[in-house]
Amino acid sequence: MFYFVKTPGWLRRLYKECLWSIPGNEKKIYLTFDDGPHPTITPFVLDQLKTFNAKATFFCIGKNVMAYPDVYKNIINEGHVVGNHSFSHLNGWKTSNIKYQNDVKLACDHIDSNLFRPPYGRIKRSQLQQLENPPFNMTTIMWTVLSADFDETISGKRCLQNVLKYSMPGAIIVFHDSEKANERLRYTLPEVLHYYSKEGYEFEGICVSSLK
């Protein structure tokens, strides 16, 4: 499995219309969680965030919102931001534009957000342009650091090292509230929250309007 833990500069420049970090010198970190909601893992995440008075952004899959509407409502009720992660987690590189667009549109029926994160981070430029324009008018949110909690070949300690090594003020960090990531997430998330809280960081949800 190949992936970049820290997003390289050339990739950020290639997709410069996407948001890869939040500019600024304040000690703020932006935790994001992909692939939920999940009936037990998402509540664990919410409990951990509440313990540290932290806010985050949850990029939800439409079909999971349909399956667990109460968990989705709890994310919003606890003051977190939600984003669209498509309806059925399609790989944009392997999907026709019309099918991709329809899948995101279906997710819009269940997720009220103008934030979008492409599954796997894989999206064609033509698809990106479609989502930036009406009727979607979405901002595509990528990331600064992958915790790699989805990688079943590494340990929770390695995930933690990934985050601590490459994060800095304004970093957007990816976790997953999913079955595949569960074991590493449960180890890493409390450690990350504890470490950065002790270092004086705040955890915030992503608000694009405040950046304009």
JSON list of C-alpha atoms in Angstrom, two decimals:
[
{"chain": "A", "resi": 1, "resn": "MET", "atom": "CA", "xyz": [0.00, 0.00, 0.00]},
{"chain": "A", "resi": 2, "resn": "PHE", "atom": "CA", "xyz": [1.51, 3.31, -1.11]},
{"chain": "A", "resi": 3, "resn": "TYR", "atom": "CA", "xyz": [0.52, 6.68, 0.29]},
{"chain": "A", "resi": 4, "resn": "PHE", "atom": "CA", "xyz": [2.09, 9.93, 1.45]},
{"chain": "A", "resi": 5, "resn": "VAL", "atom": "CA", "xyz": [1.89, 10.51, 5.20]},
{"chain": "A", "resi": 6, "resn": "LYS", "atom": "CA", "xyz": [2.77, 14.16, 4.64]},
{"chain": "A", "resi": 7, "resn": "THR", "atom": "CA", "xyz": [1.34, 15.66, 1.47]},
{"chain": "A", "resi": 8, "resn": "PRO", "atom": "CA", "xyz": [4.24, 16.73, -0.80]},
{"chain": "A", "resi": 9, "resn": "GLY", "atom": "CA", "xyz": [4.44, 20.26, -2.13]},
{"chain": "A", "resi": 10, "resn": "TRP", "atom": "CA", "xyz": [4.19, 19.23, -5.77]},
{"chain": "A", "resi": 11, "resn": "LEU", "atom": "CA", "xyz": [0.83, 17.55, -5.14]},
{"chain": "A", "resi": 12, "resn": "ARG", "atom": "CA", "xyz": [-0.52, 20.59, -3.33]},
{"chain": "A", "resi": 13, "resn": "ARG", "atom": "CA", "xyz": [0.53, 22.76, -6.26]},
{"chain": "A", "resi": 14, "resn": "LEU", "atom": "CA", "xyz": [-1.04, 20.36, -8.75]},
{"chain": "A", "resi": 15, "resn": "TYR", "atom": "CA", "xyz": [-4.39, 20.65, -6.98]},
{"chain": "A", "resi": 16, "resn": "LYS", "atom": "CA", "xyz": [-4.00, 24.18, -5.68]},
{"chain": "A", "resi": 17, "resn": "GLU", "atom": "CA", "xyz": [-7.74, 24.82, -5.78]},
{"chain": "A", "resi": 18, "resn": "CYS", "atom": "CA", "xyz": [-8.14, 22.34, -2.91]},
{"chain": "A", "resi": 19, "resn": "LEU", "atom": "CA", "xyz": [-7.61, 23.22, 0.74]},
{"chain": "A", "resi": 20, "resn": "TRP", "atom": "CA", "xyz": [-4.61, 21.34, 2.17]},
{"chain": "A", "resi": 21, "resn": "SER", "atom": "CA", "xyz": [-4.08, 23.31, 5.39]},
{"chain": "A", "resi": 22, "resn": "ILE", "atom": "CA", "xyz": [-5.49, 26.33, 7.22]},
{"chain": "A", "resi": 23, "resn": "PRO", "atom": "CA", "xyz": [-3.13, 29.33, 6.91]},
{"chain": "A", "resi": 24, "resn": "GLY", "atom": "CA", "xyz": [-2.16, 31.13, 10.10]},
{"chain": "A", "resi": 25, "resn": "ASN", "atom": "CA", "xyz": [0.34, 31.18, 12.94]},
{"chain": "A", "resi": 26, "resn": "GLU", "atom": "CA", "xyz": [-2.06, 30.37, 15.76]},
{"chain": "A", "resi": 27, "resn": "LYS", "atom": "CA", "xyz": [-1.66, 27.05, 17.53]},
{"chain": "A", "resi": 28, "resn": "LYS", "atom": "CA", "xyz": [-4.63, 25.31, 15.98]},
{"chain": "A", "resi": 29, "resn": "ILE", "atom": "CA", "xyz": [-5.03, 21.78, 14.65]},
{"chain": "A", "resi": 30, "resn": "TYR", "atom": "CA", "xyz": [-7.87, 20.55, 12.42]},
{"chain": "A", "resi": 31, "resn": "LEU", "atom": "CA", "xyz": [-8.81, 16.93, 13.07]},
{"chain": "A", "resi": 32, "resn": "THR", "atom": "CA", "xyz": [-10.95, 15.26, 10.42]},
{"chain": "A", "resi": 33, "resn": "PHE", "atom": "CA", "xyz": [-12.70, 11.89, 10.43]},
{"chain": "A", "resi": 34, "resn": "ASP", "atom": "CA", "xyz": [-13.67, 10.07, 7.23]},
{"chain": "A", "resi": 35, "resn": "ASP", "atom": "CA", "xyz": [-16.11, 7.27, 6.39]},
{"chain": "A", "resi": 36, "resn": "GLY", "atom": "CA", "xyz": [-18.62, 7.51, 9.26]},
{"chain": "A", "resi": 37, "resn": "PRO", "atom": "CA", "xyz": [-20.91, 7.71, 10.93]},
{"chain": "A", "resi": 38, "resn": "HIS", "atom": "CA", "xyz": [-20.44, 4.36, 12.68]},
{"chain": "A", "resi": 39, "resn": "PRO", "atom": "CA", "xyz": [-22.71, 3.17, 15.53]},
{"chain": "A", "resi": 40, "resn": "THR", "atom": "CA", "xyz": [-19.93, 2.55, 18.06]},
{"chain": "A", "resi": 41, "resn": "ILE", "atom": "CA", "xyz": [-16.72, 4.10, 16.71]},
{"chain": "A", "resi": 42, "resn": "THR", "atom": "CA", "xyz": [-18.14, 7.57, 16.06]},
{"chain": "A", "resi": 43, "resn": "PRO", "atom": "CA", "xyz": [-19.53, 7.81, 19.64]},
{"chain": "A", "resi": 44, "resn": "PHE", "atom": "CA", "xyz": [-16.06, 6.88, 20.91]},
{"chain": "A", "resi": 45, "resn": "VAL", "atom": "CA", "xyz": [-14.58, 9.72, 18.87]},
{"chain": "A", "resi": 46, "resn": "LEU", "atom": "CA", "xyz": [-17.22, 12.16, 20.12]},
{"chain": "A", "resi": 47, "resn": "ASP", "atom": "CA", "xyz": [-16.51, 11.19, 23.73]},
{"chain": "A", "resi": 48, "resn": "GLN", "atom": "CA", "xyz": [-12.77, 11.71, 23.27]},
{"chain": "A", "resi": 49, "resn": "LEU", "atom": "CA", "xyz": [-13.31, 15.11, 21.63]},
{"chain": "A", "resi": 50, "resn": "LYS", "atom": "CA", "xyz": [-15.64, 16.19, 24.42]},
{"chain": "A", "resi": 51, "resn": "THR", "atom": "CA", "xyz": [-13.09, 15.21, 27.07]},
{"chain": "A", "resi": 52, "resn": "PHE", "atom": "CA", "xyz": [-10.60, 17.67, 25.56]},
{"chain": "A", "resi": 53, "resn": "ASN", "atom": "CA", "xyz": [-13.15, 20.33, 24.57]},
{"chain": "A", "resi": 54, "resn": "ALA", "atom": "CA", "xyz": [-12.12, 19.73, 20.95]},
{"chain": "A", "resi": 55, "resn": "LYS", "atom": "CA", "xyz": [-14.05, 20.33, 17.75]},
{"chain": "A", "resi": 56, "resn": "ALA", "atom": "CA", "xyz": [-13.50, 18.43, 14.50]},
{"chain": "A", "resi": 57, "resn": "THR", "atom": "CA", "xyz": [-14.83, 17.89, 10.99]},
{"chain": "A", "resi": 58, "resn": "PHE", "atom": "CA", "xyz": [-16.56, 14.65, 10.01]},
{"chain": "A", "resi": 59, "resn": "PHE", "atom": "CA", "xyz": [-16.61, 13.75, 6.31]},
{"chain": "A", "resi": 60, "resn": "CYS", "atom": "CA", "xyz": [-19.59, 11.43, 6.21]},
{"chain": "A", "resi": 61, "resn": "ILE", "atom": "CA", "xyz": [-20.68, 8.83, 3.68]},
{"chain": "A", "resi": 62, "resn": "GLY", "atom": "CA", "xyz": [-24.29, 9.29, 2.62]},
{"chain": "A", "resi": 63, "resn": "LYS", "atom": "CA", "xyz": [-25.32, 5.66, 2.96]},
{"chain": "A", "resi": 64, "resn": "ASN", "atom": "CA", "xyz": [-23.92, 5.60, 6.52]},
{"chain": "A", "resi": 65, "resn": "VAL", "atom": "CA", "xyz": [-25.86, 8.73, 7.41]},
{"chain": "A", "resi": 66, "resn": "MET", "atom": "CA", "xyz": [-28.99, 6.94, 6.20]},
{"chain": "A", "resi": 67, "resn": "ALA", "atom": "CA", "xyz": [-28.13, 3.89, 8.28]},
{"chain": "A", "resi": 68, "resn": "TYR", "atom": "CA", "xyz": [-27.24, 5.79, 11.48]},
{"chain": "A", "resi": 69, "resn": "PRO", "atom": "CA", "xyz": [-29.13, 9.10, 11.46]},
{"chain": "A", "resi": 70, "resn": "ASP", "atom": "CA", "xyz": [-29.03, 9.52, 15.24]},
{"chain": "A", "resi": 71, "resn": "VAL", "atom": "CA", "xyz": [-25.24, 9.28, 15.30]},
{"chain": "A", "resi": 72, "resn": "TYR", "atom": "CA", "xyz": [-25.07, 11.86, 12.51]},
{"chain": "A", "resi": 73, "resn": "LYS", "atom": "CA", "xyz": [-27.36, 14.17, 14.48]},
{"chain": "A", "resi": 74, "resn": "ASN", "atom": "CA", "xyz": [-25.15, 13.78, 17.54]},
{"chain": "A", "resi": 75, "resn": "ILE", "atom": "CA", "xyz": [-22.12, 14.95, 15.55]},
{"chain": "A", "resi": 76, "resn": "ILE", "atom": "CA", "xyz": [-23.94, 18.16, 14.69]},
{"chain": "A", "resi": 77, "resn": "ASN", "atom": "CA", "xyz": [-25.55, 18.60, 18.11]},
{"chain": "A", "resi": 78, "resn": "GLU", "atom": "CA", "xyz": [-22.14, 18.45, 19.77]},
{"chain": "A", "resi": 79, "resn": "GLY", "atom": "CA", "xyz": [-20.93, 21.37, 17.66]},
{"chain": "A", "resi": 80, "resn": "HIS", "atom": "CA", "xyz": [-18.80, 19.62, 15.08]},
{"chain": "A", "resi": 81, "resn": "VAL", "atom": "CA", "xyz": [-18.65, 20.34, 11.34]},
{"chain": "A", "resi": 82, "resn": "VAL", "atom": "CA", "xyz": [-19.86, 17.83, 8.77]},
{"chain": "A", "resi": 83, "resn": "GLY", "atom": "CA", "xyz": [-18.71, 17.38, 5.19]},
{"chain": "A", "resi": 84, "resn": "ASN", "atom": "CA", "xyz": [-19.73, 15.31, 2.17]},
{"chain": "A", "resi": 85, "resn": "HIS", "atom": "CA", "xyz": [-17.63, 12.20, 1.47]},
{"chain": "A", "resi": 86, "resn": "SER", "atom": "CA", "xyz": [-19.90, 10.96, -1.35]},
{"chain": "A", "resi": 87, "resn": "PHE", "atom": "CA", "xyz": [-22.80, 8.54, -0.99]},
{"chain": "A", "resi": 88, "resn": "SER", "atom": "CA", "xyz": [-21.07, 5.23, -1.69]},
{"chain": "A", "resi": 89, "resn": "HIS", "atom": "CA", "xyz": [-17.32, 5.98, -1.42]},
{"chain": "A", "resi": 90, "resn": "LEU", "atom": "CA", "xyz": [-16.46, 5.90, -5.10]},
{"chain": "A", "resi": 91, "resn": "ASN", "atom": "CA", "xyz": [-12.93, 6.19, -6.46]},
{"chain": "A", "resi": 92, "resn": "GLY", "atom": "CA", "xyz": [-13.08, 9.19, -8.80]},
{"chain": "A", "resi": 93, "resn": "TRP", "atom": "CA", "xyz": [-10.23, 7.92, -10.96]},
{"chain": "A", "resi": 94, "resn": "LYS", "atom": "CA", "xyz": [-12.24, 4.80, -11.79]},
{"chain": "A", "resi": 95, "resn": "THR", "atom": "CA", "xyz": [-15.66, 6.42, -12.12]},
{"chain": "A", "resi": 96, "resn": "SER", "atom": "CA", "xyz": [-17.31, 8.33, -14.97]},
{"chain": "A", "resi": 97, "resn": "ASN", "atom": "CA", "xyz": [-17.99, 11.99, -14.32]},
{"chain": "A", "resi": 98, "resn": "ILE", "atom": "CA", "xyz": [-21.75, 11.65, -14.48]},
{"chain": "A", "resi": 99, "resn": "LYS", "atom": "CA", "xyz": [-21.82, 8.69, -12.09]},
{"chain": "A", "resi": 100, "resn": "TYR", "atom": "CA", "xyz": [-19.50, 10.49, -9.68]},
{"chain": "A", "resi": 101, "resn": "GLN", "atom": "CA", "xyz": [-21.56, 13.67, -9.83]},
{"chain": "A", "resi": 102, "resn": "ASN", "atom": "CA", "xyz": [-24.80, 11.76, -9.20]},
{"chain": "A", "resi": 103, "resn": "ASP", "atom": "CA", "xyz": [-23.28, 9.94, -6.25]},
{"chain": "A", "resi": 104, "resn": "VAL", "atom": "CA", "xyz": [-22.19, 13.20, -4.61]},
{"chain": "A", "resi": 105, "resn": "LYS", "atom": "CA", "xyz": [-25.60, 14.71, -5.36]},
{"chain": "A", "resi": 106, "resn": "LEU", "atom": "CA", "xyz": [-27.31, 11.79, -3.65]},
{"chain": "A", "resi": 107, "resn": "ALA", "atom": "CA", "xyz": [-25.15, 12.36, -0.58]},
{"chain": "A", "resi": 108, "resn": "CYS", "atom": "CA", "xyz": [-26.20, 16.03, -0.62]},
{"chain": "A", "resi": 109, "resn": "ASP", "atom": "CA", "xyz": [-29.76, 14.87, 0.07]},
{"chain": "A", "resi": 110, "resn": "HIS", "atom": "CA", "xyz": [-28.57, 13.62, 3.47]},
{"chain": "A", "resi": 111, "resn": "ILE", "atom": "CA", "xyz": [-25.56, 15.82, 4.30]},
{"chain": "A", "resi": 112, "resn": "ASP", "atom": "CA", "xyz": [-26.04, 19.59, 4.49]},
{"chain": "A", "resi": 113, "resn": "SER", "atom": "CA", "xyz": [-22.55, 20.90, 3.79]},
{"chain": "A", "resi": 114, "resn": "ASN", "atom": "CA", "xyz": [-20.54, 22.73, 1.14]},
{"chain": "A", "resi": 115, "resn": "LEU", "atom": "CA", "xyz": [-17.37, 20.87, 2.17]},
{"chain": "A", "resi": 116, "resn": "PHE", "atom": "CA", "xyz": [-16.31, 17.84, 0.13]},
{"chain": "A", "resi": 117, "resn": "ARG", "atom": "CA", "xyz": [-13.54, 15.32, 0.52]},
{"chain": "A", "resi": 118, "resn": "PRO", "atom": "CA", "xyz": [-13.05, 12.80, -2.30]},
{"chain": "A", "resi": 119, "resn": "PRO", "atom": "CA", "xyz": [-12.80, 9.17, -1.16]},
{"chain": "A", "resi": 120, "resn": "TYR", "atom": "CA", "xyz": [-9.17, 8.01, -1.25]},
{"chain": "A", "resi": 121, "resn": "GLY", "atom": "CA", "xyz": [-8.27, 11.60, -2.22]},
{"chain": "A", "resi": 122, "resn": "ARG", "atom": "CA", "xyz": [-8.73, 10.46, -5.82]},
{"chain": "A", "resi": 123, "resn": "ILE", "atom": "CA", "xyz": [-10.65, 12.82, -8.06]},
{"chain": "A", "resi": 124, "resn": "LYS", "atom": "CA", "xyz": [-10.30, 13.85, -11.69]},
{"chain": "A", "resi": 125, "resn": "ARG", "atom": "CA", "xyz": [-9.79, 17.53, -12.42]},
{"chain": "A", "resi": 126, "resn": "SER", "atom": "CA", "xyz": [-13.02, 17.52, -14.45]},
{"chain": "A", "resi": 127, "resn": "GLN", "atom": "CA", "xyz": [-14.91, 16.13, -11.44]},
{"chain": "A", "resi": 128, "resn": "LEU", "atom": "CA", "xyz": [-13.32, 18.71, -9.18]},
{"chain": "A", "resi": 129, "resn": "GLN", "atom": "CA", "xyz": [-14.44, 21.52, -11.48]},
{"chain": "A", "resi": 130, "resn": "GLN", "atom": "CA", "xyz": [-17.98, 20.17, -11.57]},
{"chain": "A", "resi": 131, "resn": "LEU", "atom": "CA", "xyz": [-18.21, 20.21, -7.78]},
{"chain": "A", "resi": 132, "resn": "GLU", "atom": "CA", "xyz": [-16.75, 23.72, -7.50]},
{"chain": "A", "resi": 133, "resn": "ASN", "atom": "CA", "xyz": [-19.51, 25.15, -9.71]},
{"chain": "A", "resi": 134, "resn": "PRO", "atom": "CA", "xyz": [-23.33, 25.31, -9.42]},
{"chain": "A", "resi": 135, "resn": "PRO", "atom": "CA", "xyz": [-25.36, 23.52, -8.32]},
{"chain": "A", "resi": 136, "resn": "PHE", "atom": "CA", "xyz": [-22.76, 22.14, -5.88]},
{"chain": "A", "resi": 137, "resn": "ASN", "atom": "CA", "xyz": [-20.56, 25.17, -5.07]},
{"chain": "A", "resi": 138, "resn": "MET", "atom": "CA", "xyz": [-18.35, 22.98, -2.89]},
{"chain": "A", "resi": 139, "resn": "THR", "atom": "CA", "xyz": [-14.89, 23.50, -1.45]},
{"chain": "A", "resi": 140, "resn": "THR", "atom": "CA", "xyz": [-12.72, 20.39, -1.67]},
{"chain": "A", "resi": 141, "resn": "ILE", "atom": "CA", "xyz": [-10.84, 19.68, 1.55]},
{"chain": "A", "resi": 142, "resn": "MET", "atom": "CA", "xyz": [-7.74, 17.51, 1.34]},
{"chain": "A", "resi": 143, "resn": "TRP", "atom": "CA", "xyz": [-5.18, 17.19, 4.16]},
{"chain": "A", "resi": 144, "resn": "THR", "atom": "CA", "xyz": [-1.72, 17.95, 5.47]},
{"chain": "A", "resi": 145, "resn": "VAL", "atom": "CA", "xyz": [-1.11, 14.67, 7.31]},
{"chain": "A", "resi": 146, "resn": "LEU", "atom": "CA", "xyz": [-2.50, 11.15, 7.04]},
{"chain": "A", "resi": 147, "resn": "SER", "atom": "CA", "xyz": [-2.46, 9.29, 10.34]},
{"chain": "A", "resi": 148, "resn": "ALA", "atom": "CA", "xyz": [-2.63, 6.11, 8.20]},
{"chain": "A", "resi": 149, "resn": "ASP", "atom": "CA", "xyz": [-4.96, 4.51, 10.73]},
{"chain": "A", "resi": 150, "resn": "PHE", "atom": "CA", "xyz": [-6.54, 2.65, 7.79]},
{"chain": "A", "resi": 151, "resn": "ASP", "atom": "CA", "xyz": [-3.29, 0.73, 7.20]},
{"chain": "A", "resi": 152, "resn": "GLU", "atom": "CA", "xyz": [-3.69, -2.63, 8.93]},
{"chain": "A", "resi": 153, "resn": "THR", "atom": "CA", "xyz": [0.03, -3.41, 8.53]},
{"chain": "A", "resi": 154, "resn": "ILE", "atom": "CA", "xyz": [1.15, -0.71, 10.98]},
{"chain": "A", "resi": 155, "resn": "SER", "atom": "CA", "xyz": [0.66, -0.19, 14.71]},
{"chain": "A", "resi": 156, "resn": "GLY", "atom": "CA", "xyz": [-1.14, 2.49, 16.67]},
{"chain": "A", "resi": 157, "resn": "LYS", "atom": "CA", "xyz": [2.25, 3.77, 17.81]},
{"chain": "A", "resi": 158, "resn": "ARG", "atom": "CA", "xyz": [3.28, 4.25, 14.19]},
{"chain": "A", "resi": 159, "resn": "CYS", "atom": "CA", "xyz": [0.08, 6.21, 13.51]},
{"chain": "A", "resi": 160, "resn": "LEU", "atom": "CA", "xyz": [0.85, 8.42, 16.47]},
{"chain": "A", "resi": 161, "resn": "GLN", "atom": "CA", "xyz": [4.39, 9.00, 15.20]},
{"chain": "A", "resi": 162, "resn": "ASN", "atom": "CA", "xyz": [2.98, 9.99, 11.80]},
{"chain": "A", "resi": 163, "resn": "VAL", "atom": "CA", "xyz": [0.83, 12.69, 13.35]},
{"chain": "A", "resi": 164, "resn": "LEU", "atom": "CA", "xyz": [3.38, 14.04, 15.83]},
{"chain": "A", "resi": 165, "resn": "LYS", "atom": "CA", "xyz": [6.21, 14.13, 13.29]},
{"chain": "A", "resi": 166, "resn": "TYR", "atom": "CA", "xyz": [4.45, 16.03, 10.53]},
{"chain": "A", "resi": 167, "resn": "SER", "atom": "CA", "xyz": [1.78, 18.18, 12.16]},
{"chain": "A", "resi": 168, "resn": "MET", "atom": "CA", "xyz": [2.20, 21.91, 12.68]},
{"chain": "A", "resi": 169, "resn": "PRO", "atom": "CA", "xyz": [-0.09, 24.90, 13.29]},
{"chain": "A", "resi": 170, "resn": "GLY", "atom": "CA", "xyz": [-2.85, 24.86, 10.69]},
{"chain": "A", "resi": 171, "resn": "ALA", "atom": "CA", "xyz": [-2.45, 21.19, 9.81]},
{"chain": "A", "resi": 172, "resn": "ILE", "atom": "CA", "xyz": [-5.46, 19.19, 8.61]},
{"chain": "A", "resi": 173, "resn": "ILE", "atom": "CA", "xyz": [-5.12, 15.64, 9.95]},
{"chain": "A", "resi": 174, "resn": "VAL", "atom": "CA", "xyz": [-7.02, 12.60, 8.69]},
{"chain": "A", "resi": 175, "resn": "PHE", "atom": "CA", "xyz": [-8.44, 9.85, 10.87]},
{"chain": "A", "resi": 176, "resn": "HIS", "atom": "CA", "xyz": [-11.22, 7.36, 10.06]},
{"chain": "A", "resi": 177, "resn": "ASP", "atom": "CA", "xyz": [-14.20, 6.44, 12.23]},
{"chain": "A", "resi": 178, "resn": "SER", "atom": "CA", "xyz": [-14.42, 3.06, 10.52]},
{"chain": "A", "resi": 179, "resn": "GLU", "atom": "CA", "xyz": [-14.04, -0.64, 11.32]},
{"chain": "A", "resi": 180, "resn": "LYS", "atom": "CA", "xyz": [-10.79, -0.89, 9.39]},
{"chain": "A", "resi": 181, "resn": "ALA", "atom": "CA", "xyz": [-9.13, 1.91, 11.36]},
{"chain": "A", "resi": 182, "resn": "ASN", "atom": "CA", "xyz": [-10.72, 1.19, 14.73]},
{"chain": "A", "resi": 183, "resn": "GLU", "atom": "CA", "xyz": [-7.81, -0.45, 16.54]},
{"chain": "A", "resi": 184, "resn": "ARG", "atom": "CA", "xyz": [-5.26, 2.21, 15.59]},
{"chain": "A", "resi": 185, "resn": "LEU", "atom": "CA", "xyz": [-7.73, 5.07, 16.03]},
{"chain": "A", "resi": 186, "resn": "ARG", "atom": "CA", "xyz": [-8.53, 4.05, 19.61]},
{"chain": "A", "resi": 187, "resn": "TYR", "atom": "CA", "xyz": [-4.85, 4.13, 20.49]},
{"chain": "A", "resi": 188, "resn": "THR", "atom": "CA", "xyz": [-3.82, 7.24, 18.58]},
{"chain": "A", "resi": 189, "resn": "LEU", "atom": "CA", "xyz": [-6.66, 9.73, 19.02]},
{"chain": "A", "resi": 190, "resn": "PRO", "atom": "CA", "xyz": [-6.50, 10.08, 22.83]},
{"chain": "A", "resi": 191, "resn": "GLU", "atom": "CA", "xyz": [-2.71, 10.44, 22.63]},
{"chain": "A", "resi": 192, "resn": "VAL", "atom": "CA", "xyz": [-2.94, 13.15, 19.96]},
{"chain": "A", "resi": 193, "resn": "LEU", "atom": "CA", "xyz": [-5.58, 15.07, 21.90]},
{"chain": "A", "resi": 194, "resn": "HIS", "atom": "CA", "xyz": [-3.55, 14.87, 25.10]},
{"chain": "A", "resi": 195, "resn": "TYR", "atom": "CA", "xyz": [-0.25, 15.87, 23.49]},
{"chain": "A", "resi": 196, "resn": "TYR", "atom": "CA", "xyz": [-1.47, 18.90, 21.58]},
{"chain": "A", "resi": 197, "resn": "SER", "atom": "CA", "xyz": [-3.71, 20.08, 24.42]},
{"chain": "A", "resi": 198, "resn": "LYS", "atom": "CA", "xyz": [-0.67, 20.02, 26.70]},
{"chain": "A", "resi": 199, "resn": "GLU", "atom": "CA", "xyz": [1.24, 22.02, 24.08]},
{"chain": "A", "resi": 200, "resn": "GLY", "atom": "CA", "xyz": [-1.42, 24.72, 24.10]},
{"chain": "A", "resi": 201, "resn": "TYR", "atom": "CA", "xyz": [-3.15, 23.88, 20.82]},
{"chain": "A", "resi": 202, "resn": "GLU", "atom": "CA", "xyz": [-6.84, 24.29, 20.09]},
{"chain": "A", "resi": 203, "resn": "PHE", "atom": "CA", "xyz": [-8.82, 21.84, 17.96]},
{"chain": "A", "resi": 204, "resn": "GLU", "atom": "CA", "xyz": [-11.32, 23.40, 15.58]},
{"chain": "A", "resi": 205, "resn": "GLY", "atom": "CA", "xyz": [-13.71, 22.37, 12.84]},
{"chain": "A", "resi": 206, "resn": "ILE", "atom": "CA", "xyz": [-13.07, 23.64, 9.32]},
{"chain": "A", "resi": 207, "resn": "CYS", "atom": "CA", "xyz": [-15.02, 26.78, 8.44]},
{"chain": "A", "resi": 208, "resn": "VAL", "atom": "CA", "xyz": [-14.31, 27.88, 4.88]},
{"chain": "A", "resi": 209, "resn": "SER", "atom": "CA", "xyz": [-16.30, 31.11, 5.15]},
{"chain": "A", "resi": 210, "resn": "SER", "atom": "CA", "xyz": [-13.97, 32.39, 7.86]},
{"chain": "A", "resi": 211, "resn": "LEU", "atom": "CA", "xyz": [-10.98, 31.97, 5.52]},
{"chain": "A", "resi": 212, "resn": "LYS", "atom": "CA", "xyz": [-12.35, 34.24, 2.78]}
]
